[in-house]
mmCIF file with all atom_site columns, C-alpha atoms in Angstrom:
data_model
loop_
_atom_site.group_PDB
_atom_site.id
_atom_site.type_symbol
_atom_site.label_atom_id
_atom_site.label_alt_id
_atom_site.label_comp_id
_atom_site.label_asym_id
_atom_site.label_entity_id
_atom_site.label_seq_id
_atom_site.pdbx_PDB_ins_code
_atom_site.Cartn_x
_atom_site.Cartn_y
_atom_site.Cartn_z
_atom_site.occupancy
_atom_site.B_iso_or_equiv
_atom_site.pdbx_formal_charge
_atom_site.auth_seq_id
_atom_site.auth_comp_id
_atom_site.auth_asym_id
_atom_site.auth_atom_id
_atom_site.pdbx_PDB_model_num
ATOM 1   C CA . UNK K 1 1   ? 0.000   0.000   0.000   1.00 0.00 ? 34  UNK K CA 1
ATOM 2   C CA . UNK K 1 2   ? 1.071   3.636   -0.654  1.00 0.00 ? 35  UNK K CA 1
ATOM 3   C CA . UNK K 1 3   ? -0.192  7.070   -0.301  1.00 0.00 ? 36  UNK K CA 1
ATOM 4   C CA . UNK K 1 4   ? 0.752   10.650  0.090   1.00 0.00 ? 37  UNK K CA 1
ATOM 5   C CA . UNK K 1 5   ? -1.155  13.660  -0.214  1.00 0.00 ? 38  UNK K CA 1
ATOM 6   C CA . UNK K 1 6   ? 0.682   17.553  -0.798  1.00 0.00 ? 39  UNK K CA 1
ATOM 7   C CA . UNK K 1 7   ? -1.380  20.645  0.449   1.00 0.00 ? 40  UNK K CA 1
ATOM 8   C CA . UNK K 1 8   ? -1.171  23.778  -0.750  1.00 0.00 ? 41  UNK K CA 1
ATOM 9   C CA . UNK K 1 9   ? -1.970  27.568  -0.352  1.00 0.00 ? 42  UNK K CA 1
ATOM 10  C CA . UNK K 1 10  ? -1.186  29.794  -2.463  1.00 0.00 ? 43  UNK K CA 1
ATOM 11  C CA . UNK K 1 11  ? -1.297  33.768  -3.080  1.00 0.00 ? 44  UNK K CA 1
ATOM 12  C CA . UNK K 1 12  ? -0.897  35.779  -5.979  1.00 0.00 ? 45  UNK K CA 1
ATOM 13  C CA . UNK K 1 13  ? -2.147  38.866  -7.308  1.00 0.00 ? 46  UNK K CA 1
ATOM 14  C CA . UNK K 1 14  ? -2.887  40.530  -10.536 1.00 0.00 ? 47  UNK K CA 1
ATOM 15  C CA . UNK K 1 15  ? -3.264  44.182  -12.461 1.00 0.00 ? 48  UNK K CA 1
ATOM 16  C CA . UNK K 1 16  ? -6.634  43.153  -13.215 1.00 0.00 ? 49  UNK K CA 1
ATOM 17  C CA . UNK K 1 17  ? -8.168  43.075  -10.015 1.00 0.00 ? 50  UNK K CA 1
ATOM 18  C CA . UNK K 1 18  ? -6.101  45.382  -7.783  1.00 0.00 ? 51  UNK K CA 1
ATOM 19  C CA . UNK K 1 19  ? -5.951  44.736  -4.164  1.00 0.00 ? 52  UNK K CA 1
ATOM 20  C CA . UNK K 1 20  ? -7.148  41.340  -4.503  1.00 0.00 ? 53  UNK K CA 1
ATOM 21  C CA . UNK K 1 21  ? -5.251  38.300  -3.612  1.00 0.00 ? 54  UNK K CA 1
ATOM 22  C CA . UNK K 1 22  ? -5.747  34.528  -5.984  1.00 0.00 ? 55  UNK K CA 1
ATOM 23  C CA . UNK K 1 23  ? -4.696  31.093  -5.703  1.00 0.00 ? 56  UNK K CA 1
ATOM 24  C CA . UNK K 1 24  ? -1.805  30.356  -8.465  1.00 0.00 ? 57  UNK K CA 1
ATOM 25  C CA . UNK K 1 25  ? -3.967  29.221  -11.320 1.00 0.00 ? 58  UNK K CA 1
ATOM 26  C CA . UNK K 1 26  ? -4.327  25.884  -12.145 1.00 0.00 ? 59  UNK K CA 1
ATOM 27  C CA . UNK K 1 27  ? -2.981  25.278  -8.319  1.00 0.00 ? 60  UNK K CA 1
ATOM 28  C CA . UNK K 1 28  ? -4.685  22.192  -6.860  1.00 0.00 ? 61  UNK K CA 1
ATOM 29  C CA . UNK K 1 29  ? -5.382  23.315  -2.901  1.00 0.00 ? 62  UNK K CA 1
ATOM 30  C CA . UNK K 1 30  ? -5.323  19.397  -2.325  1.00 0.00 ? 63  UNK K CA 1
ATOM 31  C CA . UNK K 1 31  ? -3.552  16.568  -4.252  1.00 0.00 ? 64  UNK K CA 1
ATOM 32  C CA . UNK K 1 32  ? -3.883  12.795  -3.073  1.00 0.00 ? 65  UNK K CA 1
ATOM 33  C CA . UNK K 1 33  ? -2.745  9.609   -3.955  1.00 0.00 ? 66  UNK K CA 1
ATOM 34  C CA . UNK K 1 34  ? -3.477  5.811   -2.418  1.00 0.00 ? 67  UNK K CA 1
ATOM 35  C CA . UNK K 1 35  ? -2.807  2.966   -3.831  1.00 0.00 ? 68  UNK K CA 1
ATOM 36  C CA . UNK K 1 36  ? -2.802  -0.897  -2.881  1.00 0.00 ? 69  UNK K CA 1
ATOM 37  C CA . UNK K 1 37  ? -1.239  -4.208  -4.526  1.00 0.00 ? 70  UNK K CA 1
ATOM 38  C CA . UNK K 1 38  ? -0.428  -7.548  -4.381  1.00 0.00 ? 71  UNK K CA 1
ATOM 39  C CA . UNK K 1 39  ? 2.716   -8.657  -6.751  1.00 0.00 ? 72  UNK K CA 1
ATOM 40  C CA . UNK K 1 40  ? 4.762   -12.129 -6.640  1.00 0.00 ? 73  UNK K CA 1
ATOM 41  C CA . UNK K 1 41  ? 6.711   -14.128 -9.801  1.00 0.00 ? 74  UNK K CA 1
ATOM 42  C CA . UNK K 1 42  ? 3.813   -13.990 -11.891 1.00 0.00 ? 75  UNK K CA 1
ATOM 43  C CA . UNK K 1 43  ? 0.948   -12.009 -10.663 1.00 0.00 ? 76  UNK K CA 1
ATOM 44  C CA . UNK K 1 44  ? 0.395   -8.061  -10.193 1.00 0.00 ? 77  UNK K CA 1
ATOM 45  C CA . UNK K 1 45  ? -2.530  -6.168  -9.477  1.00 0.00 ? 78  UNK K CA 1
ATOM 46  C CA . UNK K 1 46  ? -2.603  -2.620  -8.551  1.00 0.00 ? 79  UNK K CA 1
ATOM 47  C CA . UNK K 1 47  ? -5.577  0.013   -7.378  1.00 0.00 ? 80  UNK K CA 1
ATOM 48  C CA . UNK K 1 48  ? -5.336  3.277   -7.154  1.00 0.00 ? 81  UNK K CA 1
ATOM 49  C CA . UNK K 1 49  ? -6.830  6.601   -6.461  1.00 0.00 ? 82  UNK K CA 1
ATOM 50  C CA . UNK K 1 50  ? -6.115  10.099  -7.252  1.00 0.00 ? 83  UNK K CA 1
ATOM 51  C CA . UNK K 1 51  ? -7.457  12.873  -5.751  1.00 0.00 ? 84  UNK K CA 1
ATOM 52  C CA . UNK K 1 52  ? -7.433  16.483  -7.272  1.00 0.00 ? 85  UNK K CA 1
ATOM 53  C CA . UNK K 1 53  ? -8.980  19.772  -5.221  1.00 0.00 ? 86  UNK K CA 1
ATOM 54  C CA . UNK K 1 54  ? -10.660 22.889  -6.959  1.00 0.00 ? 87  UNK K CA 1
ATOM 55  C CA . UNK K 1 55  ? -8.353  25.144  -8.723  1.00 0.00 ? 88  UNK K CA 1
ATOM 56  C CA . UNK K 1 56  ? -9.144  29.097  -10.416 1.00 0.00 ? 89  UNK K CA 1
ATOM 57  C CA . UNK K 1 57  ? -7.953  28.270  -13.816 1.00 0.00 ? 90  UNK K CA 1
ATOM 58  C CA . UNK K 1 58  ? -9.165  31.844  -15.336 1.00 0.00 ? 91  UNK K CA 1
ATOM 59  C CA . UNK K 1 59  ? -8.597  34.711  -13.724 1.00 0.00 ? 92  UNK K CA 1
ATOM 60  C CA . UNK K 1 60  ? -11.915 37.293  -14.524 1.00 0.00 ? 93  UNK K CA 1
ATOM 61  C CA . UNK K 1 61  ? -12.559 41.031  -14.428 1.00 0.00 ? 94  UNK K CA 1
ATOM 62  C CA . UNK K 1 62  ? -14.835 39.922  -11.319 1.00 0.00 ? 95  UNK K CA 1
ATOM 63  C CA . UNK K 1 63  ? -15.040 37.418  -8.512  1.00 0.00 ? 96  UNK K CA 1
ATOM 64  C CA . UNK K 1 64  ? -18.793 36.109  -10.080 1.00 0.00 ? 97  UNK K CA 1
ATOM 65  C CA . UNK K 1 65  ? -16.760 35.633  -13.458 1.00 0.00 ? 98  UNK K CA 1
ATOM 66  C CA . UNK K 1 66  ? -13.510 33.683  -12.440 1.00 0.00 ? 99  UNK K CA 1
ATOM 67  C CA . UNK K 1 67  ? -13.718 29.884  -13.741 1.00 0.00 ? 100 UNK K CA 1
ATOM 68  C CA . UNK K 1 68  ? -12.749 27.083  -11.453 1.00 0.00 ? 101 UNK K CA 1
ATOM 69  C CA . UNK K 1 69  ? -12.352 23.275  -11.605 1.00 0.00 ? 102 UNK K CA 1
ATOM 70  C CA . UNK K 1 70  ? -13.881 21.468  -9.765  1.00 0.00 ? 103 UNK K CA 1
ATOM 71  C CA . UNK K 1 71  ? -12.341 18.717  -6.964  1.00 0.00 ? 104 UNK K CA 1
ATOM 72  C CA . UNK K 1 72  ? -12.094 15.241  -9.134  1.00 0.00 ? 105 UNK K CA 1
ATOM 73  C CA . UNK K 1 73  ? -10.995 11.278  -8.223  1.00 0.00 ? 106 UNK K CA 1
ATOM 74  C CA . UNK K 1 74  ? -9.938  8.660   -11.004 1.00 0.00 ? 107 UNK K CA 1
ATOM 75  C CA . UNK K 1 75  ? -9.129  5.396   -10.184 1.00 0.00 ? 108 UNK K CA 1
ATOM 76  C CA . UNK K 1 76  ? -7.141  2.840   -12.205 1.00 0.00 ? 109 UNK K CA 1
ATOM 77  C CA . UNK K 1 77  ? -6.683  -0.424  -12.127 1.00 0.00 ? 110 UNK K CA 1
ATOM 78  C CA . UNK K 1 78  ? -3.094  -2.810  -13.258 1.00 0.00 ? 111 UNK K CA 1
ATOM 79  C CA . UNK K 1 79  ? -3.585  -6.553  -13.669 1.00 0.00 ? 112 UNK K CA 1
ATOM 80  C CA . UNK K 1 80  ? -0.514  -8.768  -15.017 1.00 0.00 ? 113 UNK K CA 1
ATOM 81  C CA . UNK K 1 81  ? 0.160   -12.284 -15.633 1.00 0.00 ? 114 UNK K CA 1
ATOM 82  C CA . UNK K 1 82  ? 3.085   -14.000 -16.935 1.00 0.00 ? 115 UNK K CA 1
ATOM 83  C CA . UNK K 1 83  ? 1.570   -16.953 -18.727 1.00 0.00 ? 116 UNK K CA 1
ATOM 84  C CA . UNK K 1 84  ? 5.269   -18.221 -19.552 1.00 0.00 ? 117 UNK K CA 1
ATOM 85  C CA . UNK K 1 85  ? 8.413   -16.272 -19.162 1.00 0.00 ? 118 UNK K CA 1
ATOM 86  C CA . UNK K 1 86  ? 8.165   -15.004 -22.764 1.00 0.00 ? 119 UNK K CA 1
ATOM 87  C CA . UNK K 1 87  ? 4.208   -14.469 -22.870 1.00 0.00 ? 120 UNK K CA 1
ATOM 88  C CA . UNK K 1 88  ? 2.620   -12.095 -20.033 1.00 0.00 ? 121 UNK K CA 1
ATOM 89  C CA . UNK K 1 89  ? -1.031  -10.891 -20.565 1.00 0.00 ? 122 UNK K CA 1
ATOM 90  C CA . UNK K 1 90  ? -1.738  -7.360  -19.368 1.00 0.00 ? 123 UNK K CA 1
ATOM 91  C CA . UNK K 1 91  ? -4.788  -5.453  -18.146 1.00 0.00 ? 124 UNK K CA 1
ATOM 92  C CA . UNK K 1 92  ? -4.924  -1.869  -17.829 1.00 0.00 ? 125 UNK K CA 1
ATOM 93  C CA . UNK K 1 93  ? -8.460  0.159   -16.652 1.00 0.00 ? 126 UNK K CA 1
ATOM 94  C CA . UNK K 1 94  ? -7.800  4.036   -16.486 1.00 0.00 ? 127 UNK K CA 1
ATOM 95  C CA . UNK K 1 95  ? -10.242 6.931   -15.186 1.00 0.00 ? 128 UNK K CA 1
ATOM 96  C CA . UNK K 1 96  ? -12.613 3.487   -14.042 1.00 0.00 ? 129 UNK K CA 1
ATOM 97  C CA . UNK K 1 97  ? -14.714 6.666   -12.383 1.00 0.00 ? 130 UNK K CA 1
ATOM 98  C CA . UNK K 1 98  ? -15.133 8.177   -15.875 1.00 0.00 ? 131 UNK K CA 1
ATOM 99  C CA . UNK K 1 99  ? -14.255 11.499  -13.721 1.00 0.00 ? 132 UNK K CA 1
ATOM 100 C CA . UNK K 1 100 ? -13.837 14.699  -15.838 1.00 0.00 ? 133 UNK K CA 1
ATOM 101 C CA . UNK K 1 101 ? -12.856 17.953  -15.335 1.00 0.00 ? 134 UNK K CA 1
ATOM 102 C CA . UNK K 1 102 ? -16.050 20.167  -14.416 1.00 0.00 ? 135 UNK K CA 1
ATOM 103 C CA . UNK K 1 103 ? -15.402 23.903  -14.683 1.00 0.00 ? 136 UNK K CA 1
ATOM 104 C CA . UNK K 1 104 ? -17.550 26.883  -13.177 1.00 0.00 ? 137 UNK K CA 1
ATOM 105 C CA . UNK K 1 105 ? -18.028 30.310  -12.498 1.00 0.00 ? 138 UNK K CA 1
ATOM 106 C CA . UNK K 1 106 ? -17.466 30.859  -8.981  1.00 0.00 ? 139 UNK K CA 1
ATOM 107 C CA . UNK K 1 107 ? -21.527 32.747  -9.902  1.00 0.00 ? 140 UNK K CA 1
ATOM 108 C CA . UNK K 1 108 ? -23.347 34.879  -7.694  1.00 0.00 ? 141 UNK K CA 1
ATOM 109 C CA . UNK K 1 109 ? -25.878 34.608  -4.300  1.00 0.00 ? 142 UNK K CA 1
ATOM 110 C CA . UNK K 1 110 ? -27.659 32.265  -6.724  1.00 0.00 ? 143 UNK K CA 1
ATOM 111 C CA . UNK K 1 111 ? -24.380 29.960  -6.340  1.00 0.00 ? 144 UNK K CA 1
ATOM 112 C CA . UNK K 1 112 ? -22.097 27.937  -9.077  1.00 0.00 ? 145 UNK K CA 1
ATOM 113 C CA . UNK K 1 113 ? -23.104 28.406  -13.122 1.00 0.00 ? 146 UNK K CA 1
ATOM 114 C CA . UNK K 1 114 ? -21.353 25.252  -15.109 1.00 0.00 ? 147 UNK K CA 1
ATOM 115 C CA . UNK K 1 115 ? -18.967 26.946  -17.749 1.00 0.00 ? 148 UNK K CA 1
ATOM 116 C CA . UNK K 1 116 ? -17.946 23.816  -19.767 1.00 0.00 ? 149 UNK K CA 1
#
C-alpha cells in the first residue's frame, strides 16, 4: 500500500483586479494519492486513487466571473500475468470513475453556473 497527499496555499495577485489576492492558477489546494497491490513471480494487481482539489484556472474582471475546476478522483486499475516467461497478458483500466474535469463560475448569491 502507498499514499501521500501535498497541500497547498497559495497567493498571488494581478493588475486586473487590484488589491485582490488569488490562488496560483491551475494550483490544486489538495492533491492525493493511495494505492494498494499484491505482486509475486507472476501475478500483479494494482488500485489506485487520485485525488485532485478545486483550482481558479481563469482569472476574470470579477469574482462572479472567475472559472474554477472542480475537486475530481480517477481510479485505475493494473492486472498482469506471466503466462510463460516469454508471454505475459496485461490489463490496464484508467479513469474506471469516468471522472472529468467540471469547470464553473465561482456565480453569484444564486451559487455555481457550469462553464464547460
Amino acid at each position: 500500500a502507498q499514499a501521500n497527499a501535498t497541500f497547498v496555499d497559495s497567493k498571488a495577485t494581478a493588475n486586473v483586479r487590484d488589491g485582490e489576492e488569488f490562488s496560483l492558477p491551475d494550483q490544486r489546494d489538495i492533491v492525493g494519492n493511495l494505492s494498494v497491490g499484491w505482486e509475486n513471480e507472476s501475478l500483479s494487481m494494482r488500485l489506485a486513487a487520485n485525488y485532485q482539489g478545486a483550482a481558479l484556472i481563469e482569472l476574470a474582471g470579477s469574482a462572479e466571473e472567475d472559472i474554477y475546476v472542480a475537486p475530481s478522483t480517477t481510479v485505475d486499475f493494473n492486472f498482469r500475468y506471466s503466462i510463460t516467461d516469454a508471454i505475459q497478458f496485461s490489463f490496464d483500466a484508467v479513469n474506471i470513475t469516468d471522472s472529468r474535469d467540471l469547470e464553473f463560475y465561482q456565480g453569484d448569491e444564486n451559487g455555481a453556473i457550469v462553464f464547460r
